[in-house]
mmCIF file of C-alpha atoms in Angstrom:
data_model
loop_
_atom_site.group_PDB
_atom_site.id
_atom_site.type_symbol
_atom_site.label_atom_id
_atom_site.label_comp_id
_atom_site.label_asym_id
_atom_site.label_seq_id
_atom_site.Cartn_x
_atom_site.Cartn_y
_atom_site.Cartn_z
ATOM 1 C CA GLU A 1 38.876 -16.978 -46.810
ATOM 2 C CA ALA A 2 35.829 -17.865 -44.721
ATOM 3 C CA GLN A 3 34.696 -21.324 -45.648
ATOM 4 C CA VAL A 4 33.339 -24.706 -44.728
ATOM 5 C CA THR A 5 35.599 -27.492 -45.947
ATOM 6 C CA GLN A 6 34.428 -31.057 -46.253
ATOM 7 C CA ASN A 7 36.309 -34.070 -47.506
ATOM 8 C CA PRO A 8 36.314 -36.168 -49.531
ATOM 9 C CA ARG A 9 34.456 -34.673 -52.478
ATOM 10 C CA TYR A 10 33.558 -38.099 -53.879
ATOM 11 C CA LEU A 11 33.489 -41.431 -52.092
ATOM 12 C CA ILE A 12 32.600 -44.897 -53.316
ATOM 13 C CA THR A 13 32.462 -47.649 -50.742
ATOM 14 C CA VAL A 14 30.874 -51.022 -50.076
ATOM 15 C CA THR A 15 28.141 -51.984 -47.672
ATOM 16 C CA GLY A 16 29.324 -52.262 -44.082
ATOM 17 C CA LYS A 17 32.696 -50.561 -44.425
ATOM 18 C CA LYS A 18 32.948 -47.777 -41.868
ATOM 19 C CA LEU A 19 33.656 -44.316 -43.215
ATOM 20 C CA THR A 20 34.078 -40.764 -41.988
ATOM 21 C CA VAL A 21 33.368 -37.543 -43.835
ATOM 22 C CA THR A 22 35.249 -34.619 -42.334
ATOM 23 C CA CYS A 23 33.961 -31.078 -41.966
ATOM 24 C CA SER A 24 35.834 -28.022 -40.775
ATOM 25 C CA GLN A 25 34.881 -24.333 -40.582
ATOM 26 C CA ASN A 26 37.138 -21.337 -39.996
ATOM 27 C CA MET A 27 34.476 -18.781 -39.047
ATOM 28 C CA ASN A 28 34.319 -19.553 -35.324
ATOM 29 C CA HIS A 29 30.690 -20.598 -35.719
ATOM 30 C CA GLU A 30 28.854 -22.129 -32.778
ATOM 31 C CA TYR A 31 26.361 -24.090 -34.850
ATOM 32 C CA MET A 32 27.185 -26.884 -37.310
ATOM 33 C CA SER A 33 24.942 -29.281 -39.152
ATOM 34 C CA TRP A 34 24.888 -32.158 -41.624
ATOM 35 C CA TYR A 35 22.350 -32.522 -44.424
ATOM 36 C CA ARG A 36 21.708 -35.054 -47.100
ATOM 37 C CA GLN A 37 20.141 -34.098 -50.400
ATOM 38 C CA ASP A 38 18.213 -36.551 -52.555
ATOM 39 C CA PRO A 39 16.206 -35.918 -55.744
ATOM 40 C CA GLY A 40 12.623 -35.024 -54.918
ATOM 41 C CA LEU A 41 13.303 -34.958 -51.172
ATOM 42 C CA GLY A 42 15.295 -31.750 -50.865
ATOM 43 C CA LEU A 43 17.676 -31.039 -48.012
ATOM 44 C CA ARG A 44 17.115 -33.166 -44.924
ATOM 45 C CA GLN A 45 18.951 -32.556 -41.709
ATOM 46 C CA ILE A 46 20.841 -35.504 -40.237
ATOM 47 C CA TYR A 47 22.444 -34.118 -37.089
ATOM 48 C CA TYR A 48 23.334 -30.741 -35.700
ATOM 49 C CA SER A 49 25.508 -29.299 -32.985
ATOM 50 C CA MET A 50 24.818 -26.141 -31.017
ATOM 51 C CA ASN A 51 28.286 -26.070 -29.489
ATOM 52 C CA VAL A 52 31.261 -28.209 -28.501
ATOM 53 C CA GLU A 53 30.153 -31.546 -27.020
ATOM 54 C CA VAL A 54 26.498 -30.719 -27.764
ATOM 55 C CA THR A 55 24.907 -32.688 -30.603
ATOM 56 C CA ASP A 56 21.321 -33.573 -31.450
ATOM 57 C CA LYS A 57 19.346 -35.551 -33.988
ATOM 58 C CA GLY A 58 17.823 -33.947 -37.034
ATOM 59 C CA ASP A 59 15.113 -35.407 -39.229
ATOM 60 C CA VAL A 60 16.989 -38.456 -40.560
ATOM 61 C CA PRO A 61 19.647 -39.530 -37.998
ATOM 62 C CA GLU A 62 19.382 -43.329 -38.363
ATOM 63 C CA GLY A 63 22.650 -44.929 -39.454
ATOM 64 C CA TYR A 64 24.765 -41.865 -38.729
ATOM 65 C CA LYS A 65 26.950 -40.631 -35.890
ATOM 66 C CA VAL A 66 28.609 -37.288 -35.261
ATOM 67 C CA SER A 67 30.992 -35.787 -32.759
ATOM 68 C CA ARG A 68 31.937 -32.225 -31.827
ATOM 69 C CA LYS A 69 35.137 -32.351 -29.821
ATOM 70 C CA GLU A 70 36.405 -29.043 -31.199
ATOM 71 C CA LYS A 71 34.496 -25.983 -32.302
ATOM 72 C CA ARG A 72 35.782 -26.040 -35.856
ATOM 73 C CA ASN A 73 35.306 -29.752 -36.668
ATOM 74 C CA PHE A 74 32.145 -31.795 -37.049
ATOM 75 C CA PRO A 75 32.786 -35.186 -38.683
ATOM 76 C CA LEU A 76 29.994 -37.421 -39.956
ATOM 77 C CA ILE A 77 30.487 -41.134 -39.299
ATOM 78 C CA LEU A 78 28.743 -44.021 -41.020
ATOM 79 C CA GLU A 79 29.531 -47.093 -38.922
ATOM 80 C CA SER A 80 27.986 -49.590 -41.347
ATOM 81 C CA PRO A 81 26.956 -47.867 -44.571
ATOM 82 C CA SER A 82 24.071 -49.245 -46.610
ATOM 83 C CA PRO A 83 23.005 -48.521 -50.201
ATOM 84 C CA ASN A 84 20.125 -46.293 -49.016
ATOM 85 C CA GLN A 85 22.755 -43.902 -47.678
ATOM 86 C CA THR A 86 23.929 -43.177 -51.195
ATOM 87 C CA SER A 87 23.379 -39.442 -51.385
ATOM 88 C CA LEU A 88 24.902 -35.977 -51.661
ATOM 89 C CA TYR A 89 25.976 -34.764 -48.221
ATOM 90 C CA PHE A 90 26.514 -31.201 -47.073
ATOM 91 C CA CYS A 91 28.075 -29.819 -43.960
ATOM 92 C CA ALA A 92 27.006 -26.325 -42.917
ATOM 93 C CA SER A 93 27.738 -23.846 -40.166
ATOM 94 C CA SER A 94 26.314 -20.609 -38.787
ATOM 95 C CA LEU A 95 26.872 -18.256 -35.897
ATOM 96 C CA TRP A 96 23.984 -19.867 -34.063
ATOM 97 C CA ARG A 97 20.957 -21.977 -34.840
ATOM 98 C CA GLY A 98 18.482 -20.207 -37.110
ATOM 99 C CA GLU A 99 21.077 -17.835 -38.566
ATOM 100 C CA LYS A 100 22.455 -17.731 -42.100
ATOM 101 C CA LEU A 101 23.947 -21.093 -42.968
ATOM 102 C CA PHE A 102 27.195 -21.464 -44.898
ATOM 103 C CA PHE A 103 27.562 -24.726 -46.770
ATOM 104 C CA GLY A 104 30.499 -26.854 -47.789
ATOM 105 C CA SER A 105 30.960 -28.032 -51.377
ATOM 106 C CA GLY A 106 29.379 -31.407 -50.755
ATOM 107 C CA THR A 107 30.389 -35.066 -50.634
ATOM 108 C CA GLN A 108 28.867 -37.422 -53.172
ATOM 109 C CA LEU A 109 28.695 -40.821 -51.481
ATOM 110 C CA SER A 110 27.926 -44.066 -53.280
ATOM 111 C CA VAL A 111 27.461 -47.226 -51.240
ATOM 112 C CA LEU A 112 27.557 -50.391 -53.350
ATOM 113 C CA GLN B 1 1.791 -30.465 -45.234
ATOM 114 C CA LYS B 2 5.382 -29.289 -45.442
ATOM 115 C CA GLU B 3 6.286 -26.183 -43.456
ATOM 116 C CA VAL B 4 7.795 -24.544 -46.531
ATOM 117 C CA GLU B 5 6.362 -25.267 -49.969
ATOM 118 C CA GLN B 6 8.070 -24.505 -53.234
ATOM 119 C CA ASP B 7 7.165 -25.429 -56.800
ATOM 120 C CA PRO B 8 9.937 -27.758 -58.002
ATOM 121 C CA GLY B 9 9.797 -26.567 -61.616
ATOM 122 C CA PRO B 10 11.702 -26.777 -63.835
ATOM 123 C CA LEU B 11 11.077 -23.216 -64.896
ATOM 124 C CA SER B 12 12.472 -22.404 -68.320
ATOM 125 C CA VAL B 13 12.787 -18.789 -69.487
ATOM 126 C CA PRO B 14 14.597 -16.943 -72.282
ATOM 127 C CA GLU B 15 17.611 -14.821 -71.492
ATOM 128 C CA GLY B 16 16.610 -11.336 -70.372
ATOM 129 C CA ALA B 17 13.277 -12.378 -68.891
ATOM 130 C CA ILE B 18 12.069 -11.404 -65.445
ATOM 131 C CA VAL B 19 11.866 -14.487 -63.242
ATOM 132 C CA SER B 20 9.578 -14.891 -60.263
ATOM 133 C CA LEU B 21 10.251 -17.668 -57.768
ATOM 134 C CA ASN B 22 7.869 -18.240 -54.892
ATOM 135 C CA CYS B 23 7.469 -20.024 -51.590
ATOM 136 C CA THR B 24 4.707 -20.336 -49.057
ATOM 137 C CA TYR B 25 5.210 -21.190 -45.418
ATOM 138 C CA SER B 26 2.865 -22.250 -42.666
ATOM 139 C CA ASN B 27 4.509 -21.201 -39.405
ATOM 140 C CA SER B 28 3.832 -17.591 -38.495
ATOM 141 C CA ALA B 29 6.702 -17.758 -35.980
ATOM 142 C CA PHE B 30 9.248 -17.673 -38.789
ATOM 143 C CA GLN B 31 11.131 -14.419 -38.545
ATOM 144 C CA TYR B 32 13.961 -14.586 -41.051
ATOM 145 C CA PHE B 33 13.781 -15.423 -44.717
ATOM 146 C CA MET B 34 16.537 -16.425 -47.087
ATOM 147 C CA TRP B 35 17.127 -17.452 -50.640
ATOM 148 C CA TYR B 36 19.928 -19.813 -51.580
ATOM 149 C CA ARG B 37 21.229 -20.582 -55.042
ATOM 150 C CA GLN B 38 22.605 -24.037 -55.763
ATOM 151 C CA TYR B 39 24.453 -24.957 -58.913
ATOM 152 C CA SER B 40 24.428 -28.608 -59.932
ATOM 153 C CA ARG B 41 26.304 -30.774 -57.416
ATOM 154 C CA LYS B 42 27.574 -27.728 -55.500
ATOM 155 C CA GLY B 43 26.751 -26.457 -52.035
ATOM 156 C CA PRO B 44 23.919 -23.929 -51.641
ATOM 157 C CA GLU B 45 25.152 -20.356 -51.379
ATOM 158 C CA LEU B 46 23.299 -17.565 -49.641
ATOM 159 C CA LEU B 47 21.793 -15.110 -52.092
ATOM 160 C CA MET B 48 19.403 -12.940 -50.082
ATOM 161 C CA TYR B 49 18.587 -12.515 -46.412
ATOM 162 C CA THR B 50 15.745 -10.498 -44.944
ATOM 163 C CA TYR B 51 13.841 -10.350 -41.670
ATOM 164 C CA SER B 52 10.913 -8.097 -42.412
ATOM 165 C CA SER B 53 7.973 -7.752 -44.717
ATOM 166 C CA GLY B 54 8.627 -5.722 -47.828
ATOM 167 C CA ASN B 55 11.290 -5.721 -50.497
ATOM 168 C CA LYS B 56 15.045 -6.046 -50.392
ATOM 169 C CA GLU B 57 17.054 -5.408 -53.510
ATOM 170 C CA ASP B 58 20.574 -6.508 -54.436
ATOM 171 C CA GLY B 59 21.591 -5.882 -58.016
ATOM 172 C CA ARG B 60 19.317 -7.869 -60.312
ATOM 173 C CA PHE B 61 17.748 -9.720 -57.372
ATOM 174 C CA THR B 62 14.794 -8.604 -55.261
ATOM 175 C CA ALA B 63 13.461 -10.565 -52.305
ATOM 176 C CA GLN B 64 9.914 -9.890 -51.230
ATOM 177 C CA VAL B 65 8.249 -11.022 -48.041
ATOM 178 C CA ASP B 66 4.553 -10.840 -47.227
ATOM 179 C CA LYS B 67 4.150 -12.086 -43.669
ATOM 180 C CA SER B 68 0.383 -11.583 -43.682
ATOM 181 C CA SER B 69 0.050 -14.082 -46.541
ATOM 182 C CA LYS B 70 3.066 -16.182 -45.499
ATOM 183 C CA TYR B 71 4.456 -15.758 -48.974
ATOM 184 C CA ILE B 72 8.021 -15.045 -50.068
ATOM 185 C CA SER B 73 9.299 -14.311 -53.543
ATOM 186 C CA LEU B 74 12.551 -13.843 -55.383
ATOM 187 C CA PHE B 75 12.590 -11.759 -58.559
ATOM 188 C CA ILE B 76 15.463 -11.893 -61.001
ATOM 189 C CA ARG B 77 15.655 -9.111 -63.575
ATOM 190 C CA ASP B 78 17.446 -9.454 -66.895
ATOM 191 C CA SER B 79 18.013 -13.157 -66.277
ATOM 192 C CA GLN B 80 21.229 -14.662 -67.597
ATOM 193 C CA PRO B 81 22.207 -18.236 -68.506
ATOM 194 C CA SER B 82 24.518 -18.114 -65.479
ATOM 195 C CA ASP B 83 21.403 -17.799 -63.302
ATOM 196 C CA SER B 84 20.472 -21.362 -64.257
ATOM 197 C CA ALA B 85 20.459 -23.189 -60.942
ATOM 198 C CA THR B 86 18.158 -24.482 -58.236
ATOM 199 C CA TYR B 87 16.824 -21.804 -55.903
ATOM 200 C CA LEU B 88 15.981 -22.762 -52.344
ATOM 201 C CA CYS B 89 13.926 -20.620 -50.028
ATOM 202 C CA ALA B 90 14.503 -20.954 -46.306
ATOM 203 C CA THR B 91 12.710 -19.649 -43.271
ATOM 204 C CA ALA B 92 14.065 -19.369 -39.763
ATOM 205 C CA GLY B 93 12.556 -19.357 -36.342
ATOM 206 C CA ASN B 94 14.834 -21.219 -33.965
ATOM 207 C CA MET B 95 16.070 -23.358 -36.865
ATOM 208 C CA LEU B 96 16.290 -23.150 -40.620
ATOM 209 C CA THR B 97 13.581 -24.855 -42.685
ATOM 210 C CA PHE B 98 14.180 -25.264 -46.414
ATOM 211 C CA GLY B 99 11.788 -25.510 -49.301
ATOM 212 C CA GLY B 100 12.399 -28.278 -51.823
ATOM 213 C CA GLY B 101 13.922 -25.902 -54.381
ATOM 214 C CA THR B 102 12.881 -24.646 -57.815
ATOM 215 C CA ARG B 103 15.054 -25.507 -60.777
ATOM 216 C CA LEU B 104 15.516 -22.552 -63.121
ATOM 217 C CA MET B 105 16.840 -22.765 -66.666
ATOM 218 C CA VAL B 106 17.666 -19.564 -68.553
ATOM 219 C CA LYS B 107 18.120 -20.235 -72.254
ATOM 220 C CA PRO B 108 20.360 -18.028 -74.430
#
């Protein structure tokens, strides 16, 4: 089944404790992206990747890191999480930028 | 001004009603138009995809694009309680731009 898989589904952590949210797609998509979704603010893009080893900032990249060492994986790293990063996070992929996006099920992150 | 504007709702309708959801966009370079449906705390799922002005129908759903007015619509016929969700419009040029979403509630 074609899908975008992200883990974990729920995560509660404390300020400053490094964490990684994993994302994997099995559709051989070139383009992958991370979004956060907050009430009243909609979907905001954090980072995206056009291809392996190519990443770029989205609208809200501060406090986040990504890497794209393999085509299928695009982890999101929070080196020192803060409470304002409490949000619902989505990984997404598409054949290329601007094409139909396929989303993962989401990761609800709470930073205390 | 946001590039894609969408009334946040909520929009509440009785079961069986015809629903009209709308978006306006500002960038005439946008070429592709999509509607996503998002259930609470789930990932958005692609509902409709179109790249031209006019109508595209899929079952109870019709997507309409008017490029001259920069206006896109999603119509849902015979709405069902299972249609209750947030609907996001998206436009694409060289990247996808999302509207803020409209929350729809269909009451039995």
